[in-house]
Amino acid sequence: MSFIWMEAANKDQYYTMNDKLLKMLFFRWNIHTYLLLFLFIFPVVMLRAQDLSHRVTLNIADRPLDRVLDEIGRQSGILFSYNPKQIPLKERITIKVKDLPVQDVLEQVLAPLKIEYYITGKQVILKSAKQQFTVTSNIPARSFTISGFMSDSLTGEVLIGAAIFDRASGKGTLTNAYGFYSLTLPENDYVISCSILGYRMKCVSVSLKSDMVLNFLLPPATIVMQQVVITGEHESSIIDAGADGQIRLSSVTLKRMTGFAGNVDVIKSLQSIPGINAFGDGSAFYYVRGGDRDQNLMLIDEAPIFNPAHLFGFFSALAPDAIKDVKAFKGDLPASYGGRLSSVIDIHARDGNMNRFGFSGNIGIFTSDITLEGPLKKESSSFILSARKSNLQWLTRQLNEDGRSLSINFYDFNMKFNVKINDNNRIYFTGFTGKDDFNRATEASINTYGLSWTNATGTIRWNHIFPNKLFLNTTALFGEYNYYLYLSRELGNYWTSSIRTGSLKSDLTWFISPTNTYKAGIELSRHKSNPGNVHFNDDAVQSVTPEVSKYHSLSTCYYVSNDRTFFNKLHVKGGIRLSIWRDLGPSTVYFFDGGYRVIDTINVKKGSFYSPYYNLEPRMSVNYKLSTVSSLTAGYSRTVQYLQMLSNSTSPFTSLDVWAPAGPVIKPQKANQVSAGYMTNRFGIDATAELFFKKMYNQIEYEEHANMLYNPLIEGELRFGESTAYGLELLLKKSEGKFSGWIGYSFSRVLRTTKDLNDGNQYPSSFDHPHTIFTNLLWNVSDRVDIAASWIYMSGSPFTSATGFYKYNGYVIPVYGEKNNDRFPDYHRLDISATVKLSKPDSRYRHSLVFSLYNAYGRSNPFSVSSNKILDDNGNFVVPSNLGGDLEIVPTRISVAGIIPSINYTFKF
């Protein structure tokens, strides 16, 4: 193997100067001034990263090319990578330049030698412009396949989305969700390289004369070493350059971001990406490109999680140490995903360390967690167990003198077993469960009431490699969510709703060549949902209590897709999905007239099918490379959703979710989305700009004062219409150096038209946020100190405010104007965290302290505004329209929280 790279000693000179300046500012300025500097100066610093405009002076006579490149690298700090078999390193060079940009120098040196170059991060890749393969006869060169797995050298965990490519031609591929790759090349000698963010690159010389298995073990990059990352032609650390609207967050990225109370949070991390909007403080709700919150599918090892929240959304339901990789699709959904209209968040859990036993954990004010992992049989099987529990006993308090108190608790548990049967077969077992429980009790303990909800998922997956080009994944899974509203815990009386899903799916990936991949699959699912029923412990009372009919449904999906590259410039992803939905008895079906009055009732027998739907869902995205550093993208997708959540509450503090399937009254939701974007990487900065337009049909709204609780005629409370969403999303991201992070902006509108609401006029949706700004900034102060800051700004959410009052039978009744005729004050919040490592990076036992401030400058962001009447000085009733103004008369506003500090102790062994 031959692999040469050169690194200049002064490559970080610019950052070192700025580090000293910022440290001085940090200690001399007050915290508010520093934060303003950090937020507004950071983009300028990012744009000053190393690039080919750096000027060098050379006076070289008759020296080898490798010595010339070495001198250019020494002066500019640029890293050169190349295959020495393809580059004439001993060619003699004579050049004399003074204060000339590196780009011009490279043109003078490389052009006569017919050497091309392109930039990837901090690397300049050199390759010969000559034809790589020489045809000496009419017989075409034979092709062979290199395949295998990419894994972490320390833990044995497979690596997702890693790049494997031939350094000379640039042809390559990425590992799939299970770390497998397949690369077909003509017979020849190659230098095969592999890399992924957070790991050291590895290169292997290969003489390809037959099919071969080549497994890579990559060592993690450490802080004390300069990290060198080379990405494949279609790889980017956060945005996949070959796809539209895709986001990738690794566990390394997640752990460096701010979270609530020092906890890594998948949902809140994704909410800092343009196109994914948060509801606000303390909520797990998120809205993607104009879609409602139930139009997002979250998967953990392919099983659905219906409510991904603890404590109403302050914490994610997934323990941080259990997560390996997160991939989100907010634009073109691959054909293998379906069932939701707007987005898919695909989370892969860690497999566990296959080489040695270890543990890690976190002790904090709000939560504590522990993770155990290790091999069952070294290098053949592993396990990981992760548990988390709330530490909220200190919040339990006496509410008043009669002895009532509030109790808040939650927990979650993740487990995974990974068994490598042989080189071609592997089995995974994944399980997750979590529970939230809130109680309000009297001292006599005879009237304890409250609420709770539980999540549970389970997955069994089998991976099989047929020949080295075929990869089969077969999965059996289930997901369940239950909600309980207790009338009396002691008496066992409660209202409950639930949803359960079980699926069997199988998909086959065919790696024809590095530029041509097919995928096809089938999925069979059964769904059961309880829209809400009351349970009484007294059998006599239960026998006369009406029962709301439960829903049963079956779904079948077939899909096929193709991922192909033409002429090394045009990358096309296309696919089609056929979805079939049928409701299943027993059930009672109600039919309504134009006034939403029941006109007919049908009792469906057990095992009988009714209300079938068939839909084709085509998807396509294209990426055209304008150059080695920029590309254009465009995409179209049609999505269909058969399960929808019914809830007319706009409060972030509810997990009361009623799920209902498509049927005779509720038609399937449908959406058509088109998008276009531009991506580039210059000066070490990833920049993306995307436009989208989405039209959604059969969107659900609710009758005024709709009764969604224990209502057998709940479908009569629904109103249906159309929604139009469009917007622009901008993102700047810097991945390397002491300063990293991203800044994003989105302009988007979500406008609805519902026939029986607002006189049929168009109105903004309750999650319409025209302007949103996101920042996530990371500063590696030293080997032992990291500082992270995130700031978010959103236009206020629309709501319907009262425009006046009238008296009726002694009551004062508010009069409301058009639907969503007003807005809450604009939302903004700053979160800060600092991590202090208490041990050396190479220590066996590593531990840290994490200090964090949620809502650092104490912004009061209201989520509720009262419409009660207010008297002015003349005794007249007034409803102020300027909710954010400095008027003496203002409506009552309810906010979630002020500044929330926390400290956490984390450890790993």
Short mmCIF file of C-alpha atoms in Angstrom, two decimals, residues 27 39 56 184 228 236 252 262 277 325 338 358 437 447 461 513 555 565 666 687-688 706 790:
data_model
loop_
_atom_site.label_atom_id
_atom_site.label_comp_id
_atom_site.label_asym_id
_atom_site.label_seq_id
_atom_site.Cartn_x
_atom_site.Cartn_y
_atom_site.Cartn_z
CA PHE A 27 -12.79 36.62 30.32
CA LEU A 39 -23.63 34.95 17.42
CA VAL A 56 2.58 31.64 -1.50
CA THR A 184 -17.79 -3.12 -8.60
CA VAL A 228 -8.44 14.30 8.16
CA SER A 236 -21.58 15.24 3.08
CA VAL A 252 -20.65 12.50 17.51
CA GLY A 262 -27.49 18.65 29.67
CA ASN A 277 -40.04 23.88 13.01
CA ASP A 325 -27.25 7.49 13.84
CA GLY A 338 -44.30 5.59 3.62
CA GLY A 358 -17.87 -1.00 29.26
CA ASP A 437 -46.68 9.27 35.10
CA ASN A 447 -59.07 10.48 45.07
CA ARG A 461 -34.06 -8.11 11.90
CA SER A 513 -22.27 -1.08 -10.04
CA SER A 555 -52.08 -2.35 4.89
CA THR A 565 -25.39 8.18 -11.80
CA ILE A 666 -61.98 10.16 6.72
CA ALA A 687 -23.93 26.11 1.81
CA THR A 688 -27.38 24.99 0.70
CA ALA A 706 -65.40 19.94 19.04
CA SER A 790 -27.94 27.55 20.11
#
